Amino acid sequence: MDGGGLLSGASDPARSRGRPIAETEAPALIYQRDRERIVQCTAFRRLVYKTQVFLNHEGDLFRTRLTHSLEVAQLGRSAARRLRLNEDLVEAISLAHDLGHTPFGHAGQEALNECVLRADPVSGGFEHNLHSLRIVDRLEQLFPGFDGLNLSFETREGILKHCSPTNVAQLLRIDPQGVAQRFVDRTQPSLEAQLCNLVDQIAYNAHDIDDGYRSGLLTDEQLDGVQVLAQLRADSLRAAPRLEGRRLLFDVLRRLVERHLGDLVATTSRALLQRPPATSDAARRLPPLVQMSSEVAEESAALKEFLRTYLYRHPRVAETTGLARQVVHDLFRAYLHDSSAQSPEAGSPEGAVRRVADYLAGMTDRFALREHERITGKRVFG
Ligand code: MG
């Protein structure tokens, strides 16, 4: 443990690998400044109109990418504090982790990936993690001296959660900091990045159940079929026998998050005691140290499977995501082939396919629907 109270394997801002373009600044503040830049950027504000599971027009109470990101950030900070990891870095990565999402959630992303690969088979397709990095590295245009947000290596590394081999190769050719090198070396990202990854799962498992229930697509009987939920529901009712409905579910989900986050902190603490990394780089060379117990990891996987079966593949969700896919395909075709529908970024030096993908990926759900209506004359929803 160093003087600042951080764990020895935590990311110390004074030892940051710095920004792609060096800036004069107090090193201790580098991750805090990253966080400020992320919150100020355009892509961050657009998250409020991007879908998590339900399309944005379906209701005002459901999670969006923005509220999801805020939930991940706050759970992440809480776990980071308990583990003595760097809270500012965890917050910066969490707030940025979904910046690259297309409109219409996973359906939109899959559709855009298909469009890009079909139009340019060697392009590496569209990956939202890579696109998040592209936004913070290049697409945001706020600062006088550089494109992008010029974030620290550690924040950029955390944003690039996955990357396909094709895209790793492309990124290594252009990135001065070698942020994709770990996929070649098969090493881990920082402990803070590892934490964000798991906290993301904990957050969406819980809030997607909440949204699914609120929407009426998930029923009490279905929830009771999941062992951990049935058990936590019994715990809730033992503590407060008259709880029911949404208040009961909120209590159950609060217990679920506490259980999973608490397990993550306890299991990770044990792993860190067994193999204490001397530095953040030593932690990168070890197997993943931020982890859940096998029991809770199985619970988490079971919840994910439950959500996939009963919510993400629910006929009503499938119907709207099918329409959303069509919107993405129609828009992509129009922008690529019809110059009258062209995006404002036309004329930039990037290839046309990537330019159209960037433009489409940046859209909010509602803007994409408006554009679709403008171009095709068809109204898809409502
Ligand atoms: Mg996420």
mmCIF file of C-alpha atoms and ligand atoms in Angstrom:
data_model
loop_
_atom_site.group_PDB
_atom_site.id
_atom_site.type_symbol
_atom_site.label_atom_id
_atom_site.label_comp_id
_atom_site.label_asym_id
_atom_site.label_seq_id
_atom_site.Cartn_x
_atom_site.Cartn_y
_atom_site.Cartn_z
ATOM 1 C CA MET A 1 0.000 0.000 0.000
ATOM 2 C CA ASP A 2 1.369 3.403 -0.887
ATOM 3 C CA GLY A 3 1.001 6.672 0.997
ATOM 4 C CA GLY A 4 -2.271 7.544 -0.733
ATOM 5 C CA GLY A 5 -3.998 4.491 0.660
ATOM 6 C CA LEU A 6 -4.219 2.760 -2.707
ATOM 7 C CA LEU A 7 -3.494 -0.932 -3.063
ATOM 8 C CA SER A 8 -0.039 -1.598 -4.494
ATOM 9 C CA GLY A 9 -1.560 -3.146 -7.631
ATOM 10 C CA ALA A 10 -3.969 -0.249 -8.143
ATOM 11 C CA SER A 11 -3.509 2.347 -10.870
ATOM 12 C CA ASP A 12 -1.484 5.195 -9.470
ATOM 13 C CA PRO A 13 -2.143 8.375 -11.470
ATOM 14 C CA ALA A 14 1.424 9.539 -10.839
ATOM 15 C CA ARG A 15 2.598 6.482 -12.782
ATOM 16 C CA SER A 16 0.097 6.770 -15.619
ATOM 17 C CA ARG A 17 1.395 5.976 -19.087
ATOM 18 C CA GLY A 18 -0.064 9.335 -19.918
ATOM 19 C CA ARG A 19 -2.076 10.665 -22.834
ATOM 20 C CA PRO A 20 -1.503 10.030 -26.559
ATOM 21 C CA ILE A 21 -0.592 13.720 -26.807
ATOM 22 C CA ALA A 22 1.312 14.951 -23.764
ATOM 23 C CA GLU A 23 -0.323 17.753 -21.784
ATOM 24 C CA THR A 24 0.952 19.904 -18.969
ATOM 25 C CA GLU A 25 -1.011 18.924 -15.899
ATOM 26 C CA ALA A 26 -0.778 17.672 -12.341
ATOM 27 C CA PRO A 27 -0.341 13.895 -12.727
ATOM 28 C CA ALA A 28 -2.498 13.181 -9.675
ATOM 29 C CA LEU A 29 -5.516 14.603 -11.481
ATOM 30 C CA ILE A 30 -5.242 12.725 -14.752
ATOM 31 C CA TYR A 31 -8.156 10.305 -14.202
ATOM 32 C CA GLN A 32 -10.354 13.012 -12.734
ATOM 33 C CA ARG A 33 -9.754 15.097 -15.829
ATOM 34 C CA ASP A 34 -10.594 12.075 -17.982
ATOM 35 C CA ARG A 35 -13.897 11.760 -16.172
ATOM 36 C CA GLU A 36 -14.670 15.460 -16.689
ATOM 37 C CA ARG A 37 -13.952 15.218 -20.401
ATOM 38 C CA ILE A 38 -16.166 12.156 -20.730
ATOM 39 C CA VAL A 39 -19.091 13.796 -18.955
ATOM 40 C CA GLN A 40 -18.724 16.906 -21.123
ATOM 41 C CA CYS A 41 -18.569 15.103 -24.458
ATOM 42 C CA THR A 42 -21.439 14.946 -26.928
ATOM 43 C CA ALA A 43 -21.552 11.158 -27.089
ATOM 44 C CA PHE A 44 -22.139 11.030 -23.336
ATOM 45 C CA ARG A 45 -25.203 13.251 -23.529
ATOM 46 C CA ARG A 46 -26.615 11.165 -26.353
ATOM 47 C CA LEU A 47 -26.665 8.110 -24.067
ATOM 48 C CA VAL A 48 -29.836 9.486 -22.521
ATOM 49 C CA TYR A 49 -31.698 8.697 -25.739
ATOM 50 C CA LYS A 50 -30.074 5.343 -26.413
ATOM 51 C CA THR A 51 -31.678 2.072 -25.501
ATOM 52 C CA GLN A 52 -30.586 -0.508 -23.047
ATOM 53 C CA VAL A 53 -33.320 -3.115 -23.675
ATOM 54 C CA PHE A 54 -36.486 -1.166 -24.325
ATOM 55 C CA LEU A 55 -36.577 1.271 -27.158
ATOM 56 C CA ASN A 56 -36.503 4.856 -26.095
ATOM 57 C CA HIS A 57 -40.063 5.612 -27.189
ATOM 58 C CA GLU A 58 -41.566 2.850 -25.045
ATOM 59 C CA GLY A 59 -41.528 4.691 -21.775
ATOM 60 C CA ASP A 60 -39.740 7.266 -19.683
ATOM 61 C CA LEU A 61 -39.068 5.010 -16.718
ATOM 62 C CA PHE A 62 -36.832 2.406 -18.296
ATOM 63 C CA ARG A 63 -33.075 2.424 -18.126
ATOM 64 C CA THR A 64 -31.185 4.082 -20.894
ATOM 65 C CA ARG A 65 -27.502 3.787 -21.627
ATOM 66 C CA LEU A 66 -26.982 6.908 -19.574
ATOM 67 C CA THR A 67 -28.639 5.683 -16.412
ATOM 68 C CA HIS A 68 -26.977 2.297 -16.902
ATOM 69 C CA SER A 69 -23.578 3.987 -17.119
ATOM 70 C CA LEU A 70 -24.307 5.988 -13.956
ATOM 71 C CA GLU A 71 -25.314 2.829 -12.095
ATOM 72 C CA VAL A 72 -22.133 1.063 -13.204
ATOM 73 C CA ALA A 73 -20.077 4.080 -12.119
ATOM 74 C CA GLN A 74 -21.568 4.225 -8.680
ATOM 75 C CA LEU A 75 -21.380 0.487 -8.003
ATOM 76 C CA GLY A 76 -17.856 0.528 -9.389
ATOM 77 C CA ARG A 77 -16.804 3.382 -7.123
ATOM 78 C CA SER A 78 -18.248 1.644 -4.126
ATOM 79 C CA ALA A 79 -16.350 -1.601 -4.880
ATOM 80 C CA ALA A 80 -13.175 0.311 -5.743
ATOM 81 C CA ARG A 81 -13.225 2.068 -2.402
ATOM 82 C CA ARG A 82 -13.589 -1.212 -0.563
ATOM 83 C CA LEU A 83 -10.782 -2.786 -2.583
ATOM 84 C CA ARG A 84 -8.556 0.322 -2.423
ATOM 85 C CA LEU A 85 -8.449 0.571 -6.207
ATOM 86 C CA ASN A 86 -8.458 3.898 -7.991
ATOM 87 C CA GLU A 87 -12.021 5.248 -7.794
ATOM 88 C CA ASP A 88 -11.510 8.027 -10.312
ATOM 89 C CA LEU A 89 -10.249 5.623 -12.935
ATOM 90 C CA VAL A 90 -13.133 3.218 -12.279
ATOM 91 C CA GLU A 91 -15.574 6.087 -12.652
ATOM 92 C CA ALA A 92 -14.002 7.329 -15.867
ATOM 93 C CA ILE A 93 -14.024 3.868 -17.464
ATOM 94 C CA SER A 94 -17.590 3.173 -16.293
ATOM 95 C CA LEU A 95 -18.968 6.431 -17.634
ATOM 96 C CA ALA A 96 -17.264 5.856 -20.993
ATOM 97 C CA HIS A 97 -17.789 2.125 -21.361
ATOM 98 C CA ASP A 98 -20.978 2.339 -23.430
ATOM 99 C CA LEU A 99 -20.266 5.513 -25.419
ATOM 100 C CA GLY A 100 -19.877 3.511 -28.614
ATOM 101 C CA HIS A 101 -23.279 1.895 -28.529
ATOM 102 C CA THR A 102 -25.459 2.338 -31.572
ATOM 103 C CA PRO A 103 -29.118 3.279 -31.355
ATOM 104 C CA PHE A 104 -31.465 0.367 -30.517
ATOM 105 C CA GLY A 105 -29.149 -1.587 -28.253
ATOM 106 C CA HIS A 106 -27.657 -4.896 -29.281
ATOM 107 C CA ALA A 107 -30.006 -5.280 -32.235
ATOM 108 C CA GLY A 108 -28.737 -1.988 -33.641
ATOM 109 C CA GLN A 109 -25.155 -3.011 -33.146
ATOM 110 C CA GLU A 110 -25.589 -6.386 -34.825
ATOM 111 C CA ALA A 111 -27.363 -4.772 -37.741
ATOM 112 C CA LEU A 112 -24.660 -2.147 -38.163
ATOM 113 C CA ASN A 113 -21.953 -4.798 -37.973
ATOM 114 C CA GLU A 114 -23.685 -6.738 -40.755
ATOM 115 C CA CYS A 115 -24.001 -3.602 -42.888
ATOM 116 C CA VAL A 116 -20.339 -2.657 -42.466
ATOM 117 C CA LEU A 117 -19.063 -6.183 -43.159
ATOM 118 C CA ARG A 118 -21.266 -6.542 -46.209
ATOM 119 C CA ALA A 119 -20.134 -3.206 -47.649
ATOM 120 C CA ASP A 120 -16.459 -3.716 -46.790
ATOM 121 C CA PRO A 121 -15.544 -7.309 -45.865
ATOM 122 C CA VAL A 122 -12.006 -6.428 -44.742
ATOM 123 C CA SER A 123 -13.125 -3.529 -42.531
ATOM 124 C CA GLY A 124 -13.252 -5.493 -39.285
ATOM 125 C CA GLY A 125 -16.974 -4.703 -38.987
ATOM 126 C CA PHE A 126 -18.485 -2.644 -36.200
ATOM 127 C CA GLU A 127 -17.651 -3.370 -32.570
ATOM 128 C CA HIS A 128 -19.076 -1.122 -29.892
ATOM 129 C CA ASN A 129 -16.035 -1.317 -27.601
ATOM 130 C CA LEU A 130 -13.743 -0.292 -30.389
ATOM 131 C CA HIS A 131 -16.188 2.401 -31.393
ATOM 132 C CA SER A 132 -16.211 3.786 -27.841
ATOM 133 C CA LEU A 133 -12.459 4.135 -28.153
ATOM 134 C CA ARG A 134 -12.831 5.721 -31.574
ATOM 135 C CA ILE A 135 -15.184 8.319 -30.116
ATOM 136 C CA VAL A 136 -12.825 9.318 -27.324
ATOM 137 C CA ASP A 137 -9.764 9.121 -29.585
ATOM 138 C CA ARG A 138 -11.002 10.794 -32.739
ATOM 139 C CA LEU A 139 -14.650 11.642 -33.205
ATOM 140 C CA GLU A 140 -15.279 14.098 -30.389
ATOM 141 C CA GLN A 141 -14.218 17.562 -31.450
ATOM 142 C CA LEU A 142 -14.105 19.815 -28.435
ATOM 143 C CA PHE A 143 -10.529 20.772 -27.760
ATOM 144 C CA PRO A 144 -8.353 23.209 -29.668
ATOM 145 C CA GLY A 145 -5.198 21.113 -29.878
ATOM 146 C CA PHE A 146 -6.424 17.644 -30.786
ATOM 147 C CA ASP A 147 -9.316 15.504 -32.016
ATOM 148 C CA GLY A 148 -10.972 13.276 -29.449
ATOM 149 C CA LEU A 149 -10.617 13.654 -25.699
ATOM 150 C CA ASN A 150 -6.948 12.655 -25.449
ATOM 151 C CA LEU A 151 -7.679 10.385 -22.476
ATOM 152 C CA SER A 152 -5.056 8.597 -20.413
ATOM 153 C CA PHE A 153 -3.783 5.184 -21.465
ATOM 154 C CA GLU A 154 -5.473 3.537 -18.476
ATOM 155 C CA THR A 155 -8.925 4.924 -19.289
ATOM 156 C CA ARG A 156 -8.521 4.013 -22.969
ATOM 157 C CA GLU A 157 -7.378 0.513 -22.027
ATOM 158 C CA GLY A 158 -10.459 0.043 -19.852
ATOM 159 C CA ILE A 159 -12.770 1.231 -22.616
ATOM 160 C CA LEU A 160 -11.352 -1.347 -25.042
ATOM 161 C CA LYS A 161 -12.886 -4.317 -23.274
ATOM 162 C CA HIS A 162 -12.924 -6.689 -26.235
ATOM 163 C CA CYS A 163 -11.387 -6.472 -29.654
ATOM 164 C CA SER A 164 -11.398 -8.961 -32.534
ATOM 165 C CA PRO A 165 -8.032 -10.046 -33.978
ATOM 166 C CA THR A 166 -8.655 -8.086 -37.206
ATOM 167 C CA ASN A 167 -9.341 -4.928 -35.265
ATOM 168 C CA VAL A 168 -6.404 -5.503 -32.907
ATOM 169 C CA ALA A 169 -4.112 -5.598 -35.935
ATOM 170 C CA GLN A 170 -5.635 -2.412 -37.372
ATOM 171 C CA LEU A 171 -5.494 -0.611 -34.046
ATOM 172 C CA LEU A 172 -1.874 -1.528 -33.429
ATOM 173 C CA ARG A 173 -0.947 0.125 -36.704
ATOM 174 C CA ILE A 174 -2.464 3.476 -35.758
ATOM 175 C CA ASP A 175 -2.357 3.718 -31.966
ATOM 176 C CA PRO A 176 0.785 5.327 -30.539
ATOM 177 C CA GLN A 177 0.158 3.897 -27.059
ATOM 178 C CA GLY A 178 -0.389 0.292 -28.149
ATOM 179 C CA VAL A 179 -3.616 0.034 -26.209
ATOM 180 C CA ALA A 180 -4.515 -3.219 -28.046
ATOM 181 C CA GLN A 181 -1.161 -4.890 -27.358
ATOM 182 C CA ARG A 182 -2.580 -6.863 -24.437
ATOM 183 C CA PHE A 183 -4.779 -8.873 -26.798
ATOM 184 C CA VAL A 184 -1.593 -10.045 -28.530
ATOM 185 C CA ASP A 185 0.319 -10.595 -25.283
ATOM 186 C CA ARG A 186 -2.727 -12.195 -23.641
ATOM 187 C CA THR A 187 -2.342 -10.098 -20.523
ATOM 188 C CA GLN A 188 -5.069 -8.401 -18.492
ATOM 189 C CA PRO A 189 -6.111 -4.761 -18.325
ATOM 190 C CA SER A 190 -5.727 -2.854 -15.031
ATOM 191 C CA LEU A 191 -7.539 -4.091 -11.940
ATOM 192 C CA GLU A 192 -9.845 -1.077 -12.305
ATOM 193 C CA ALA A 193 -10.802 -2.149 -15.836
ATOM 194 C CA GLN A 194 -11.381 -5.710 -14.648
ATOM 195 C CA LEU A 195 -13.656 -4.339 -11.950
ATOM 196 C CA CYS A 196 -15.743 -2.250 -14.371
ATOM 197 C CA ASN A 197 -16.284 -5.294 -16.534
ATOM 198 C CA LEU A 198 -17.815 -7.364 -13.731
ATOM 199 C CA VAL A 199 -19.745 -4.481 -12.202
ATOM 200 C CA ASP A 200 -21.345 -3.883 -15.606
ATOM 201 C CA GLN A 201 -22.821 -7.406 -15.433
ATOM 202 C CA ILE A 202 -24.003 -6.969 -11.868
ATOM 203 C CA ALA A 203 -25.711 -3.705 -12.804
ATOM 204 C CA TYR A 204 -27.522 -4.871 -15.935
ATOM 205 C CA ASN A 205 -28.631 -8.197 -14.502
ATOM 206 C CA ALA A 206 -30.382 -6.318 -11.705
ATOM 207 C CA HIS A 207 -31.788 -3.380 -13.632
ATOM 208 C CA ASP A 208 -32.946 -5.400 -16.622
ATOM 209 C CA ILE A 209 -34.985 -7.552 -14.257
ATOM 210 C CA ASP A 210 -36.445 -4.365 -12.788
ATOM 211 C CA ASP A 211 -37.299 -2.939 -16.221
ATOM 212 C CA GLY A 212 -38.617 -6.292 -17.415
ATOM 213 C CA TYR A 213 -40.943 -6.500 -14.453
ATOM 214 C CA ARG A 214 -42.058 -2.890 -14.764
ATOM 215 C CA SER A 215 -42.886 -3.469 -18.416
ATOM 216 C CA GLY A 216 -45.040 -6.467 -17.514
ATOM 217 C CA LEU A 217 -42.965 -8.809 -19.661
ATOM 218 C CA LEU A 218 -41.476 -10.621 -16.658
ATOM 219 C CA THR A 219 -43.880 -12.105 -14.108
ATOM 220 C CA ASP A 220 -43.585 -12.989 -10.432
ATOM 221 C CA GLU A 221 -43.809 -16.682 -11.328
ATOM 222 C CA GLN A 222 -40.919 -16.418 -13.773
ATOM 223 C CA LEU A 223 -38.770 -14.543 -11.253
ATOM 224 C CA ASP A 224 -39.533 -17.167 -8.628
ATOM 225 C CA GLY A 225 -38.189 -19.797 -11.013
ATOM 226 C CA VAL A 226 -34.685 -18.351 -10.546
ATOM 227 C CA GLN A 227 -33.220 -19.874 -7.422
ATOM 228 C CA VAL A 228 -31.328 -16.846 -6.137
ATOM 229 C CA LEU A 229 -34.296 -14.533 -6.701
ATOM 230 C CA ALA A 230 -36.674 -16.891 -4.895
ATOM 231 C CA GLN A 231 -34.243 -17.125 -2.002
ATOM 232 C CA LEU A 232 -33.754 -13.355 -1.754
ATOM 233 C CA ARG A 233 -37.497 -12.815 -2.006
ATOM 234 C CA ALA A 234 -37.967 -15.114 1.005
ATOM 235 C CA ASP A 235 -35.281 -13.095 2.851
ATOM 236 C CA SER A 236 -37.063 -9.838 2.005
ATOM 237 C CA LEU A 237 -40.411 -11.140 3.200
ATOM 238 C CA ARG A 238 -38.895 -12.440 6.406
ATOM 239 C CA ALA A 239 -37.580 -8.946 7.107
ATOM 240 C CA ALA A 240 -40.725 -7.144 5.945
ATOM 241 C CA PRO A 241 -43.682 -9.535 5.586
ATOM 242 C CA ARG A 242 -46.028 -6.990 4.003
ATOM 243 C CA LEU A 243 -43.778 -6.027 1.105
ATOM 244 C CA GLU A 244 -45.260 -6.614 -2.338
ATOM 245 C CA GLY A 245 -45.106 -5.585 -5.966
ATOM 246 C CA ARG A 246 -42.380 -3.237 -7.117
ATOM 247 C CA ARG A 247 -41.270 -2.362 -3.623
ATOM 248 C CA LEU A 248 -40.679 -6.034 -2.910
ATOM 249 C CA LEU A 249 -38.807 -6.461 -6.171
ATOM 250 C CA PHE A 250 -36.669 -3.402 -5.465
ATOM 251 C CA ASP A 251 -35.729 -4.891 -2.106
ATOM 252 C CA VAL A 252 -34.912 -8.227 -3.742
ATOM 253 C CA LEU A 253 -32.730 -6.547 -6.364
ATOM 254 C CA ARG A 254 -31.010 -4.399 -3.758
ATOM 255 C CA ARG A 255 -30.134 -7.613 -1.926
ATOM 256 C CA LEU A 256 -28.998 -9.194 -5.185
ATOM 257 C CA VAL A 257 -26.633 -6.331 -5.988
ATOM 258 C CA GLU A 258 -25.286 -6.313 -2.439
ATOM 259 C CA ARG A 259 -24.775 -10.060 -2.560
ATOM 260 C CA HIS A 260 -22.938 -10.013 -5.880
ATOM 261 C CA LEU A 261 -20.907 -6.895 -5.211
ATOM 262 C CA GLY A 262 -20.077 -8.065 -1.690
ATOM 263 C CA ASP A 263 -18.970 -11.428 -3.054
ATOM 264 C CA LEU A 264 -16.861 -9.730 -5.703
ATOM 265 C CA VAL A 265 -15.130 -7.590 -3.086
ATOM 266 C CA ALA A 266 -14.533 -10.533 -0.722
ATOM 267 C CA THR A 267 -13.341 -12.925 -3.444
ATOM 268 C CA THR A 268 -11.107 -10.307 -5.031
ATOM 269 C CA SER A 269 -9.645 -9.326 -1.653
ATOM 270 C CA ARG A 270 -8.689 -12.954 -1.062
ATOM 271 C CA ALA A 271 -7.121 -13.234 -4.524
ATOM 272 C CA LEU A 272 -5.161 -10.032 -3.933
ATOM 273 C CA LEU A 273 -3.914 -11.313 -0.582
ATOM 274 C CA GLN A 274 -2.787 -14.581 -2.116
ATOM 275 C CA ARG A 275 -0.943 -12.993 -5.008
ATOM 276 C CA PRO A 276 -0.378 -9.355 -4.093
ATOM 277 C CA PRO A 277 0.769 -7.539 -7.230
ATOM 278 C CA ALA A 278 3.578 -5.079 -6.498
ATOM 279 C CA THR A 279 2.440 -2.661 -9.199
ATOM 280 C CA SER A 280 -0.426 -2.192 -11.626
ATOM 281 C CA ASP A 281 1.743 -3.671 -14.380
ATOM 282 C CA ALA A 282 2.422 -6.747 -12.264
ATOM 283 C CA ALA A 283 -1.367 -7.114 -11.883
ATOM 284 C CA ARG A 284 -1.721 -6.975 -15.672
ATOM 285 C CA ARG A 285 0.610 -9.958 -16.058
ATOM 286 C CA LEU A 286 -1.294 -12.128 -13.553
ATOM 287 C CA PRO A 287 -4.530 -13.990 -14.313
ATOM 288 C CA PRO A 288 -7.643 -11.857 -13.675
ATOM 289 C CA LEU A 289 -7.614 -10.980 -9.976
ATOM 290 C CA VAL A 290 -10.953 -9.189 -9.845
ATOM 291 C CA GLN A 291 -13.403 -12.024 -9.656
ATOM 292 C CA MET A 292 -16.552 -13.419 -8.129
ATOM 293 C CA SER A 293 -16.752 -16.761 -6.329
ATOM 294 C CA SER A 294 -17.746 -19.673 -8.556
ATOM 295 C CA GLU A 295 -21.101 -19.850 -6.785
ATOM 296 C CA VAL A 296 -21.964 -16.227 -7.489
ATOM 297 C CA ALA A 297 -20.475 -16.360 -10.980
ATOM 298 C CA GLU A 298 -22.888 -19.230 -11.679
ATOM 299 C CA GLU A 299 -25.779 -17.226 -10.265
ATOM 300 C CA SER A 300 -24.817 -14.323 -12.453
ATOM 301 C CA ALA A 301 -24.683 -16.586 -15.518
ATOM 302 C CA ALA A 302 -28.081 -18.057 -14.611
ATOM 303 C CA LEU A 303 -29.583 -14.557 -14.388
ATOM 304 C CA LYS A 304 -28.116 -13.658 -17.740
ATOM 305 C CA GLU A 305 -29.599 -16.801 -19.264
ATOM 306 C CA PHE A 306 -32.943 -16.075 -17.617
ATOM 307 C CA LEU A 307 -32.986 -12.573 -19.074
ATOM 308 C CA ARG A 308 -32.011 -13.856 -22.493
ATOM 309 C CA THR A 309 -34.811 -16.416 -22.513
ATOM 310 C CA TYR A 310 -37.636 -14.438 -20.956
ATOM 311 C CA LEU A 311 -36.847 -10.805 -21.705
ATOM 312 C CA TYR A 312 -34.373 -10.236 -24.556
ATOM 313 C CA ARG A 313 -36.125 -12.905 -26.649
ATOM 314 C CA HIS A 314 -39.628 -12.023 -25.554
ATOM 315 C CA PRO A 315 -41.833 -11.771 -28.657
ATOM 316 C CA ARG A 316 -42.621 -8.128 -27.941
ATOM 317 C CA VAL A 317 -38.953 -7.225 -27.563
ATOM 318 C CA ALA A 318 -38.062 -9.349 -30.607
ATOM 319 C CA GLU A 319 -40.667 -7.559 -32.690
ATOM 320 C CA THR A 320 -39.354 -4.102 -31.896
ATOM 321 C CA THR A 321 -35.724 -5.134 -32.272
ATOM 322 C CA GLY A 322 -36.591 -6.652 -35.651
ATOM 323 C CA LEU A 323 -37.989 -3.303 -36.748
ATOM 324 C CA ALA A 324 -34.957 -1.524 -35.304
ATOM 325 C CA ARG A 325 -32.644 -3.725 -37.353
ATOM 326 C CA GLN A 326 -34.590 -2.793 -40.444
ATOM 327 C CA VAL A 327 -34.187 0.903 -39.644
ATOM 328 C CA VAL A 328 -30.409 0.507 -39.371
ATOM 329 C CA HIS A 329 -30.187 -1.450 -42.638
ATOM 330 C CA ASP A 330 -32.368 1.081 -44.479
ATOM 331 C CA LEU A 331 -30.415 4.060 -43.164
ATOM 332 C CA PHE A 332 -27.054 2.510 -43.922
ATOM 333 C CA ARG A 333 -28.075 1.741 -47.500
ATOM 334 C CA ALA A 334 -29.475 5.231 -47.982
ATOM 335 C CA TYR A 335 -26.428 7.023 -46.616
ATOM 336 C CA LEU A 336 -23.992 4.899 -48.549
ATOM 337 C CA HIS A 337 -25.698 5.011 -51.923
ATOM 338 C CA ASP A 338 -27.863 8.086 -52.040
ATOM 339 C CA SER A 339 -25.950 11.330 -51.900
ATOM 340 C CA SER A 340 -29.092 13.345 -51.092
ATOM 341 C CA ALA A 341 -29.378 11.419 -47.814
ATOM 342 C CA GLN A 342 -25.711 11.966 -47.044
ATOM 343 C CA SER A 343 -24.496 12.584 -43.568
ATOM 344 C CA PRO A 344 -23.041 15.987 -42.732
ATOM 345 C CA GLU A 345 -19.622 14.414 -42.278
ATOM 346 C CA ALA A 346 -19.458 13.567 -45.996
ATOM 347 C CA GLY A 347 -16.195 14.782 -47.375
ATOM 348 C CA SER A 348 -14.099 13.765 -44.393
ATOM 349 C CA PRO A 349 -11.037 11.765 -45.408
ATOM 350 C CA GLU A 350 -12.258 8.504 -43.883
ATOM 351 C CA GLY A 351 -13.613 5.764 -46.128
ATOM 352 C CA ALA A 352 -17.279 6.099 -46.956
ATOM 353 C CA VAL A 353 -18.291 2.926 -45.132
ATOM 354 C CA ARG A 354 -16.650 3.927 -41.863
ATOM 355 C CA ARG A 355 -17.980 7.451 -42.203
ATOM 356 C CA VAL A 356 -21.543 6.200 -42.564
ATOM 357 C CA ALA A 357 -21.025 3.749 -39.678
ATOM 358 C CA ASP A 358 -19.729 6.561 -37.448
ATOM 359 C CA TYR A 359 -22.698 8.745 -38.299
ATOM 360 C CA LEU A 360 -25.241 5.987 -37.751
ATOM 361 C CA ALA A 361 -23.626 4.740 -34.553
ATOM 362 C CA GLY A 362 -23.779 8.228 -33.087
ATOM 363 C CA MET A 363 -27.537 8.516 -33.541
ATOM 364 C CA THR A 364 -29.995 8.309 -30.707
ATOM 365 C CA ASP A 365 -32.976 5.992 -31.099
ATOM 366 C CA ARG A 366 -35.344 8.841 -31.813
ATOM 367 C CA PHE A 367 -33.060 10.627 -34.269
ATOM 368 C CA ALA A 368 -32.590 7.382 -36.207
ATOM 369 C CA LEU A 369 -36.371 6.951 -36.381
ATOM 370 C CA ARG A 370 -36.855 10.531 -37.584
ATOM 371 C CA GLU A 371 -34.162 10.117 -40.212
ATOM 372 C CA HIS A 372 -35.714 6.855 -41.318
ATOM 373 C CA GLU A 373 -39.086 8.510 -41.750
ATOM 374 C CA ARG A 374 -37.537 11.425 -43.621
ATOM 375 C CA ILE A 375 -35.682 9.175 -46.034
ATOM 376 C CA THR A 376 -38.153 6.335 -46.586
ATOM 377 C CA GLY A 377 -41.435 8.110 -45.876
ATOM 378 C CA LYS A 378 -42.318 5.161 -43.623
ATOM 379 C CA ARG A 379 -43.139 5.410 -39.954
ATOM 380 C CA VAL A 380 -41.809 2.344 -38.180
ATOM 381 C CA PHE A 381 -43.159 2.781 -34.672
ATOM 382 C CA GLY A 382 -46.315 4.363 -33.339
HETATM 383 MG MG MG B 1 -22.633 -1.695 -20.054
#
